Amino acid sequence: MSLGVQGFVFLLAIVLLAICAQNSQARVTHENRVKSKVYLTPKIPQHPGSVSNKTYYNIEFPKGHIAIKSFNAEFVDEEGNPISLQETYLHHWAVVRYYQRKGNKEPKYNSNLGLHQSDLVVARNAGVCNGGLSQFFGLGSETRKTDTHVPDPYGIEVGNPLEAPAGYEEKWMLNVHAIDTRDAVDAMGCAECRCSLYNVTEDKDGQPFKPNYVGGFFCCYDGTQCKVKNGVKSVKRNIYMKYTVEWVDWSDSIVPVKIYIFDVTDSWQKTRIHDCLLEYDVEQCATGVATNDCISARRSHTSIPTSGDVVYGVAHLHNGGIGSVLYGEDGRVICSSRAIYGEGNEAGDEAGYMVGMTTCYPKPGSIKIAKDEVLTLESSYSSKKSHIGVTGFFYILVAES
Ligand SMILES: *[C@@H]1O[C@H](CO)[C@@H](O)[C@H](O)[C@H]1NC(C)=O
Ligand SMILES: *[C@@H]1O[C@H](CO)[C@@H](O)[C@H](O)[C@H]1NC(C)=O
């Protein structure tokens, strides 16, 4: 059967129409669909007892005007297998947004580079600490079992070209602090950065330690060495931080959320300045105290400059942490986040290590924070043993009303 030229053209038109319809349909679903991508940092060389704390600039990150829906991370080896915290302790990782002056050379990753160069401006979260805790995302050993997804219809808006200052472009940096504890004399001590286990007599800037400083991040900076058992053969290896980002393209149907990070060492109530010390120590409880009562709680007060609905909440604690609660001015619980400890040997369930934190996903609209409302943050640690250099951060996402 011959179609003739007209018939052929007609058929072609129908086929083209069908393709177009399919394409636009595909585009619509594509736009609403959550996209996901897995990235790796440059390799992190390790040997037993080694410490790496590097900041990687201009990391791979989803492009365009988007809403982030989740951010997950873990250490993997050269084959991509997850690495146990018992071998490499993930002290912390933090993802910070910055604006880089266009046409300027990229800073090379290094641990000492200050962030206050004029070609590089940190585009921090909504607050509240002065200076520190400017990250958008960041966790530590609890990464594998901590939910980070942002529920619909909310999203963390990034890549809006109208927000970058003229002549600058948005980029992302990632700080990763890894402590190799293979063959360590005291793996937990290395993870807590006890100074006596490290080959240090001054901090990374050559400053002497404060009197009675027994441990914390000043003792385990990039390139330091934690004590390993005598006579063991040092096995070098490369690891990577693998990070997985989920996002959707920006659209008007997404409700943007602001990121606030509170610190239990914030002295704001006294000083009206959000001076955050970032770390503190937990003393061992007094002899004679019943073991069950050996809990050390610390409190601070804070507030946010706008009102809104809490969409998500999670605490960041170190080993020994029990949980953390954020209260409203009237005493209501805004979010309570508890530590999850591992019980086995596989990555994600390492016995004795904090492997996760529970999170809060309030029913939309059910938990509100008022502008300037005085919030109370309480972090609890077990004080059966002393703990050094612990943290009490609380991360919330707020949809402004
Ligand atoms: C790790 O590097 C970051 C970014 O340079 C820095 O702020 C932090 O104090 C360092 N931590 C340690 C333990 O040196
Ligand atoms: C500690 O040991 C490491 C590895 O042996 C070495 O590279 C580093 O320079 C030492 N650091 C100090 C502060 O002694």
Short mmCIF file of C-alpha atoms and ligand atoms in Angstrom, two decimals:
data_model
loop_
_atom_site.label_atom_id
_atom_site.label_comp_id
_atom_site.label_asym_id
_atom_site.label_seq_id
_atom_site.Cartn_x
_atom_site.Cartn_y
_atom_site.Cartn_z
CA MET A 1 0.00 0.00 0.00
CA SER A 2 1.31 3.40 -0.96
CA LEU A 3 0.72 6.30 1.44
CA GLY A 4 1.58 9.04 -1.00
CA VAL A 5 3.47 12.14 -0.02
CA GLN A 6 0.53 13.75 1.77
CA GLY A 7 -0.20 10.63 3.75
CA PHE A 8 3.43 10.35 4.72
CA VAL A 9 3.59 13.96 5.89
CA PHE A 10 0.42 13.44 7.91
CA LEU A 11 1.88 10.34 9.53
CA LEU A 12 5.12 12.19 10.26
CA ALA A 13 3.13 15.01 11.86
CA ILE A 14 1.32 12.54 14.12
CA VAL A 15 4.58 10.86 15.11
CA LEU A 16 6.18 14.23 15.84
CA LEU A 17 3.18 15.31 17.86
CA ALA A 18 3.33 12.11 19.85
CA ILE A 19 7.04 12.63 20.52
CA CYS A 20 6.45 16.24 21.58
CA ALA A 21 3.62 15.24 23.90
CA GLN A 22 5.79 12.56 25.42
CA ASN A 23 8.67 14.99 25.83
CA SER A 24 6.67 17.67 27.59
CA GLN A 25 5.12 15.04 29.81
CA ALA A 26 8.55 13.67 30.56
CA ARG A 27 9.72 17.16 31.38
CA VAL A 28 6.87 17.81 33.78
CA THR A 29 7.40 14.62 35.74
CA HIS A 30 11.14 15.22 35.58
CA GLU A 31 10.71 18.66 37.11
CA ASN A 32 8.72 17.35 40.04
CA ARG A 33 10.78 14.26 40.55
CA VAL A 34 13.40 14.12 43.25
CA LYS A 35 16.81 13.85 41.65
CA SER A 36 19.69 12.20 43.39
CA LYS A 37 23.40 12.13 42.83
CA VAL A 38 26.34 10.50 44.57
CA TYR A 39 29.69 12.31 44.78
CA LEU A 40 33.15 11.52 46.20
CA THR A 41 35.69 13.86 47.79
CA PRO A 42 39.32 13.70 46.65
CA LYS A 43 41.09 10.77 48.28
CA ILE A 44 41.98 11.11 51.95
CA PRO A 45 45.28 9.29 52.64
CA GLN A 46 45.36 7.51 56.00
CA HIS A 47 47.64 5.45 58.18
CA PRO A 48 46.94 4.07 61.68
CA GLY A 49 46.54 7.01 64.07
CA SER A 50 46.55 9.67 61.35
CA VAL A 51 44.27 12.67 61.39
CA SER A 52 42.98 14.49 58.34
CA ASN A 53 41.03 17.73 58.65
CA LYS A 54 40.80 19.32 55.21
CA THR A 55 38.49 21.76 53.56
CA TYR A 56 37.71 21.01 49.93
CA TYR A 57 36.68 24.08 47.95
CA ASN A 58 34.34 24.16 44.96
CA ILE A 59 33.12 20.62 45.56
CA GLU A 60 30.82 18.89 43.12
CA PHE A 61 27.28 19.90 43.92
CA PRO A 62 23.95 19.97 42.04
CA LYS A 63 23.76 22.96 39.70
CA GLY A 64 21.01 25.50 39.11
CA HIS A 65 18.19 27.01 41.14
CA ILE A 66 17.06 24.05 43.24
CA ALA A 67 15.63 22.93 46.57
CA ILE A 68 17.75 20.45 48.53
CA LYS A 69 15.69 17.56 49.91
CA SER A 70 18.39 15.56 51.71
CA PHE A 71 22.15 15.31 52.25
CA ASN A 72 23.80 12.09 53.42
CA ALA A 73 27.44 11.12 53.81
CA GLU A 74 29.78 8.31 54.85
CA PHE A 75 33.37 7.11 54.49
CA VAL A 76 34.10 4.49 51.86
CA ASP A 77 37.27 2.71 50.76
CA GLU A 78 38.74 2.53 47.24
CA GLU A 79 36.23 -0.18 46.29
CA GLY A 80 33.33 1.91 47.58
CA ASN A 81 32.73 -0.28 50.65
CA PRO A 82 31.51 1.53 53.78
CA ILE A 83 34.22 2.00 56.43
CA SER A 84 33.47 1.17 60.04
CA LEU A 85 33.78 3.91 62.66
CA GLN A 86 35.96 1.43 64.55
CA GLU A 87 38.60 1.92 61.82
CA THR A 88 38.13 5.54 60.81
CA TYR A 89 36.22 7.76 63.17
CA LEU A 90 34.18 10.39 61.38
CA HIS A 91 34.63 13.30 63.77
CA HIS A 92 32.57 15.66 61.63
CA TRP A 93 31.82 16.89 58.17
CA ALA A 94 30.29 20.25 57.27
CA VAL A 95 29.07 21.71 53.99
CA VAL A 96 29.33 25.49 53.72
CA ARG A 97 28.04 27.70 50.91
CA TYR A 98 30.20 30.57 49.74
CA TYR A 99 30.36 33.20 47.03
CA GLN A 100 33.58 33.30 45.02
CA ARG A 101 34.55 36.34 42.97
CA LYS A 102 34.22 35.36 39.31
CA GLY A 103 37.47 34.79 37.46
CA ASN A 104 39.45 34.37 40.65
CA LYS A 105 41.68 31.38 41.22
CA GLU A 106 40.14 28.67 43.33
CA PRO A 107 41.71 28.35 46.79
CA LYS A 108 43.52 25.03 47.11
CA TYR A 109 42.15 22.80 49.78
CA ASN A 110 44.10 23.13 52.96
CA SER A 111 43.31 23.14 56.61
CA ASN A 112 44.67 26.53 57.55
CA LEU A 113 43.15 28.81 54.97
CA GLY A 114 41.02 31.44 56.65
CA LEU A 115 37.58 32.12 55.28
CA HIS A 116 37.79 35.88 55.40
CA GLN A 117 39.43 36.64 52.11
CA SER A 118 37.56 39.25 50.11
CA ASP A 119 37.35 36.97 47.06
CA LEU A 120 35.51 34.41 49.10
CA VAL A 121 32.47 35.29 51.18
CA VAL A 122 30.77 32.68 53.31
CA ALA A 123 27.05 32.64 52.55
CA ARG A 124 25.97 31.23 55.86
CA ASN A 125 22.73 29.74 57.14
CA ALA A 126 20.18 31.89 58.98
CA GLY A 127 22.10 31.81 62.30
CA VAL A 128 22.55 32.15 65.14
CA CYS A 129 26.18 31.72 66.27
CA ASN A 130 28.61 34.56 65.63
CA GLY A 131 31.34 33.24 63.42
CA GLY A 132 30.99 29.47 63.67
CA LEU A 133 28.35 26.95 62.69
CA SER A 134 27.65 28.58 59.33
CA GLN A 135 27.10 25.26 57.54
CA PHE A 136 24.01 24.16 55.64
CA PHE A 137 24.58 20.49 56.44
CA GLY A 138 26.90 18.68 58.79
CA LEU A 139 27.03 15.71 61.12
CA GLY A 140 29.57 13.33 62.62
CA SER A 141 29.70 9.66 63.52
CA GLU A 142 25.88 9.59 63.65
CA THR A 143 25.60 10.23 59.92
CA ARG A 144 24.51 6.79 58.77
CA LYS A 145 21.40 6.50 60.90
CA THR A 146 20.25 10.13 60.98
CA ASP A 147 17.35 11.07 58.74
CA THR A 148 18.04 14.31 56.83
CA HIS A 149 15.14 14.48 54.38
CA VAL A 150 13.16 17.71 54.12
CA PRO A 151 9.45 16.82 53.91
CA ASP A 152 7.15 18.14 51.18
CA PRO A 153 6.19 20.86 50.43
CA TYR A 154 9.39 22.27 51.95
CA GLY A 155 12.91 22.59 50.58
CA ILE A 156 16.24 24.33 51.23
CA GLU A 157 16.52 26.86 48.41
CA VAL A 158 19.99 27.27 46.88
CA GLY A 159 21.46 28.39 43.59
CA ASN A 160 19.14 31.37 43.19
CA PRO A 161 21.17 33.56 40.80
CA LEU A 162 19.53 36.70 42.21
CA GLU A 163 21.02 36.07 45.65
CA ALA A 164 24.72 36.08 44.74
CA PRO A 165 26.37 39.53 45.00
CA ALA A 166 27.24 41.08 41.61
CA GLY A 167 30.46 39.61 40.24
CA TYR A 168 30.35 36.57 42.52
CA GLU A 169 29.11 33.02 42.02
CA GLU A 170 27.79 30.47 44.47
CA LYS A 171 30.02 27.52 45.35
CA TRP A 172 30.28 24.94 48.10
CA MET A 173 33.06 23.78 50.40
CA LEU A 174 33.26 20.67 52.49
CA ASN A 175 35.27 20.24 55.67
CA VAL A 176 35.95 16.62 56.67
CA HIS A 177 37.66 15.54 59.88
CA ALA A 178 38.74 11.87 59.88
CA ILE A 179 40.66 10.05 62.63
CA ASP A 180 42.18 6.68 61.73
CA THR A 181 41.98 4.57 64.88
CA ARG A 182 43.29 1.25 63.53
CA ASP A 183 45.75 -0.22 66.06
CA ALA A 184 45.17 2.74 68.36
CA VAL A 185 46.16 2.35 72.01
CA ASP A 186 42.82 3.95 72.93
CA ALA A 187 40.48 4.32 69.94
CA MET A 188 37.80 6.18 71.89
CA GLY A 189 40.44 8.51 73.37
CA CYS A 190 41.71 9.28 69.85
CA ALA A 191 38.12 9.93 68.73
CA GLU A 192 37.61 12.34 71.65
CA CYS A 193 40.92 14.05 70.84
CA ARG A 194 42.54 13.54 74.26
CA CYS A 195 45.73 15.59 74.08
CA SER A 196 47.82 13.01 75.98
CA LEU A 197 47.36 10.57 73.09
CA TYR A 198 48.51 13.04 70.43
CA ASN A 199 51.96 14.28 69.48
CA VAL A 200 51.12 17.90 70.20
CA THR A 201 52.35 20.55 72.59
CA GLU A 202 50.61 23.53 70.99
CA ASP A 203 47.59 24.09 68.74
CA LYS A 204 47.71 24.28 64.95
CA ASP A 205 48.49 28.00 65.02
CA GLY A 206 51.40 27.48 67.42
CA GLN A 207 49.48 28.81 70.42
CA PRO A 208 49.94 27.10 73.79
CA PHE A 209 46.88 25.30 75.14
CA LYS A 210 44.76 26.89 77.82
CA PRO A 211 45.68 25.63 81.29
CA ASN A 212 43.94 22.33 82.07
CA TYR A 213 43.03 21.75 78.43
CA VAL A 214 43.01 17.96 78.26
CA GLY A 215 41.31 17.42 74.94
CA GLY A 216 39.10 18.63 72.13
CA PHE A 217 39.61 19.90 68.61
CA PHE A 218 42.77 21.89 69.40
CA CYS A 219 44.65 18.60 69.91
CA CYS A 220 43.66 16.62 66.79
CA TYR A 221 44.23 18.99 63.89
CA ASP A 222 45.25 18.02 60.40
CA GLY A 223 48.49 16.03 60.31
CA THR A 224 48.63 15.07 63.98
CA GLN A 225 49.21 11.49 65.09
CA CYS A 226 47.27 9.51 67.69
CA LYS A 227 49.15 6.87 69.66
CA VAL A 228 49.19 3.37 68.16
CA LYS A 229 50.35 0.06 69.64
CA ASN A 230 54.05 -0.68 69.44
CA GLY A 231 55.34 -2.92 66.71
CA VAL A 232 52.29 -2.94 64.45
CA LYS A 233 52.88 -2.63 60.74
CA SER A 234 51.45 0.65 59.48
CA VAL A 235 48.99 -0.04 56.68
CA LYS A 236 48.35 2.98 54.50
CA ARG A 237 45.14 3.35 52.59
CA ASN A 238 43.01 5.92 50.87
CA ILE A 239 39.46 6.65 51.88
CA TYR A 240 36.83 8.98 50.47
CA MET A 241 33.83 10.73 51.81
CA LYS A 242 30.87 9.75 49.70
CA TYR A 243 28.00 12.23 49.80
CA THR A 244 24.56 11.86 48.33
CA VAL A 245 22.40 14.87 47.56
CA GLU A 246 18.71 14.76 46.72
CA TRP A 247 17.01 17.80 45.22
CA VAL A 248 14.16 19.07 43.08
CA ASP A 249 14.20 21.92 40.60
CA TRP A 250 12.96 25.11 42.18
CA SER A 251 9.29 25.95 41.67
CA ASP A 252 6.75 28.22 43.33
CA SER A 253 5.04 25.23 44.92
CA ILE A 254 8.06 24.67 47.19
CA VAL A 255 7.97 26.38 50.59
CA PRO A 256 11.50 27.55 51.45
CA VAL A 257 12.90 26.80 54.91
CA LYS A 258 15.58 28.57 56.92
CA ILE A 259 18.39 26.72 58.70
CA TYR A 260 19.14 27.64 62.32
CA ILE A 261 21.86 25.97 64.41
CA PHE A 262 21.94 26.50 68.17
CA ASP A 263 24.80 25.69 70.53
CA VAL A 264 24.38 24.74 74.17
CA THR A 265 27.55 26.71 75.01
CA ASP A 266 26.04 29.94 73.62
CA SER A 267 26.28 32.67 76.27
CA TRP A 268 23.62 34.85 74.61
CA GLN A 269 21.40 35.15 77.69
CA LYS A 270 24.13 37.01 79.55
CA THR A 271 25.85 38.85 76.73
CA ARG A 272 23.14 39.31 74.06
CA ILE A 273 25.78 38.02 71.65
CA HIS A 274 25.67 34.49 70.29
CA ASP A 275 29.16 33.60 71.46
CA CYS A 276 29.38 29.88 70.81
CA LEU A 277 32.29 27.91 72.26
CA LEU A 278 31.37 24.86 70.13
CA GLU A 279 32.81 22.32 72.58
CA TYR A 280 32.81 21.60 76.31
CA ASP A 281 33.80 18.86 78.72
CA VAL A 282 31.67 16.54 80.82
CA GLU A 283 33.10 15.72 84.22
CA GLN A 284 32.84 12.24 85.64
CA CYS A 285 30.11 12.12 88.27
CA ALA A 286 31.05 12.16 91.95
CA THR A 287 31.78 8.90 93.70
CA GLY A 288 28.76 7.59 95.55
CA VAL A 289 26.26 8.86 92.97
CA ALA A 290 24.05 6.04 91.67
CA THR A 291 25.10 5.12 88.13
CA ASN A 292 21.64 5.90 86.76
CA ASP A 293 21.92 9.43 88.08
CA CYS A 294 25.23 10.04 86.36
CA ILE A 295 23.83 12.42 83.79
CA SER A 296 25.30 15.79 83.00
CA ALA A 297 22.84 18.32 81.56
CA ARG A 298 23.80 21.69 80.18
CA ARG A 299 21.41 24.45 79.19
CA SER A 300 21.52 27.60 77.12
CA HIS A 301 19.01 30.11 75.85
CA THR A 302 18.57 31.46 72.38
CA SER A 303 16.00 32.94 70.00
CA ILE A 304 15.39 33.49 66.31
CA PRO A 305 14.64 36.85 64.65
CA THR A 306 11.53 35.67 62.75
CA SER A 307 8.54 33.51 63.52
CA GLY A 308 7.64 30.31 61.73
CA ASP A 309 6.78 26.63 61.70
CA VAL A 310 9.34 24.02 62.68
CA VAL A 311 9.62 21.49 59.87
CA TYR A 312 12.57 19.38 61.06
CA GLY A 313 14.87 19.15 64.06
CA VAL A 314 17.93 17.13 65.09
CA ALA A 315 20.70 17.41 67.69
CA HIS A 316 24.41 16.83 67.13
CA LEU A 317 26.17 15.25 70.09
CA HIS A 318 29.40 13.32 70.53
CA ASN A 319 29.97 9.91 72.06
CA GLY A 320 28.49 9.69 75.54
CA GLY A 321 25.57 11.89 74.46
CA ILE A 322 22.11 10.80 75.55
CA GLY A 323 19.87 13.36 73.90
CA SER A 324 18.92 16.95 73.54
CA VAL A 325 15.66 18.85 73.86
CA LEU A 326 14.65 22.26 72.54
CA TYR A 327 11.93 23.96 74.60
CA GLY A 328 9.74 26.95 73.88
CA GLU A 329 9.39 29.86 76.31
CA ASP A 330 6.27 28.27 77.83
CA GLY A 331 8.08 24.97 78.39
CA ARG A 332 6.54 23.11 75.44
CA VAL A 333 8.83 20.64 73.70
CA ILE A 334 9.73 21.89 70.24
CA CYS A 335 11.87 18.87 69.44
CA SER A 336 13.55 16.07 71.35
CA SER A 337 16.38 14.21 69.62
CA ARG A 338 17.97 11.10 71.14
CA ALA A 339 21.25 9.33 70.44
CA ILE A 340 21.28 5.86 68.88
CA TYR A 341 24.25 3.59 69.69
CA GLY A 342 25.56 0.69 67.63
CA GLU A 343 25.57 -2.86 68.92
CA GLY A 344 27.41 -4.87 66.30
CA ASN A 345 30.37 -4.72 63.99
CA GLU A 346 29.11 -3.61 60.60
CA ALA A 347 29.37 -0.04 59.37
CA GLY A 348 26.30 1.79 60.66
CA ASP A 349 25.98 -0.38 63.78
CA GLU A 350 29.39 -0.12 65.44
CA ALA A 351 29.23 -1.19 69.09
CA GLY A 352 29.96 1.63 71.51
CA TYR A 353 29.71 4.38 68.89
CA MET A 354 26.94 6.87 68.34
CA VAL A 355 25.58 5.84 64.96
CA GLY A 356 22.47 7.98 64.68
CA MET A 357 20.17 10.59 66.16
CA THR A 358 16.40 10.52 66.18
CA THR A 359 14.78 13.45 64.38
CA CYS A 360 11.58 15.48 64.60
CA TYR A 361 9.09 15.94 61.79
CA PRO A 362 6.23 17.88 63.43
CA LYS A 363 2.85 17.73 61.70
CA PRO A 364 2.97 20.77 59.37
CA GLY A 365 1.90 23.87 61.27
CA SER A 366 1.74 22.16 64.68
CA ILE A 367 4.97 23.54 66.20
CA LYS A 368 5.51 27.27 65.92
CA ILE A 369 8.29 29.51 67.19
CA ALA A 370 7.53 33.18 67.74
CA LYS A 371 9.92 35.97 66.79
CA ASP A 372 12.35 36.65 69.69
CA GLU A 373 10.74 33.93 71.83
CA VAL A 374 13.30 32.73 74.40
CA LEU A 375 14.09 29.10 73.62
CA THR A 376 15.90 26.74 75.98
CA LEU A 377 18.29 24.12 74.68
CA GLU A 378 19.28 21.25 76.96
CA SER A 379 21.91 18.63 76.09
CA SER A 380 22.45 15.54 78.24
CA TYR A 381 25.50 13.33 78.45
CA SER A 382 26.25 10.26 80.46
CA SER A 383 28.83 11.17 83.11
CA LYS A 384 29.69 7.62 84.13
CA LYS A 385 32.97 8.49 82.45
CA SER A 386 34.35 11.93 81.69
CA HIS A 387 34.00 13.14 78.12
CA ILE A 388 36.22 15.66 76.42
CA GLY A 389 35.42 18.12 73.66
CA VAL A 390 31.74 17.25 73.36
CA THR A 391 29.18 19.25 71.41
CA GLY A 392 25.58 20.26 72.02
CA PHE A 393 24.26 21.60 68.73
CA PHE A 394 20.67 21.70 67.62
CA TYR A 395 19.71 22.09 63.96
CA ILE A 396 16.20 23.13 62.96
CA LEU A 397 14.46 24.01 59.70
CA VAL A 398 11.86 26.76 59.95
CA ALA A 399 9.28 27.82 57.37
CA GLU A 400 8.77 31.53 57.98
CA SER A 401 5.21 32.66 58.51
C1 LIG B 1 39.23 21.59 60.96
O1 LIG B 1 39.18 22.51 59.90
C2 LIG B 1 38.18 23.50 60.04
C3 LIG B 1 38.15 24.31 58.78
O2 LIG B 1 39.42 24.77 58.42
C4 LIG B 1 38.46 24.33 61.28
O3 LIG B 1 37.46 25.30 61.44
C5 LIG B 1 38.49 23.41 62.48
O4 LIG B 1 38.82 24.14 63.64
C6 LIG B 1 39.50 22.31 62.27
N1 LIG B 1 39.41 21.36 63.35
C7 LIG B 1 40.50 20.87 63.91
C8 LIG B 1 40.28 19.81 64.91
O5 LIG B 1 41.63 21.25 63.62
C1 LIG B 2 53.03 14.17 64.55
O1 LIG B 2 53.34 13.01 63.81
C2 LIG B 2 53.11 13.11 62.40
C3 LIG B 2 53.26 11.73 61.77
O2 LIG B 2 54.40 11.08 62.24
C4 LIG B 2 54.04 14.15 61.83
O3 LIG B 2 53.86 14.27 60.44
C5 LIG B 2 53.72 15.48 62.48
O4 LIG B 2 54.61 16.47 62.03
C6 LIG B 2 53.82 15.36 64.01
N1 LIG B 2 53.25 16.60 64.56
C7 LIG B 2 53.71 17.19 65.65
C8 LIG B 2 53.02 18.45 66.04
O5 LIG B 2 54.62 16.74 66.30
#
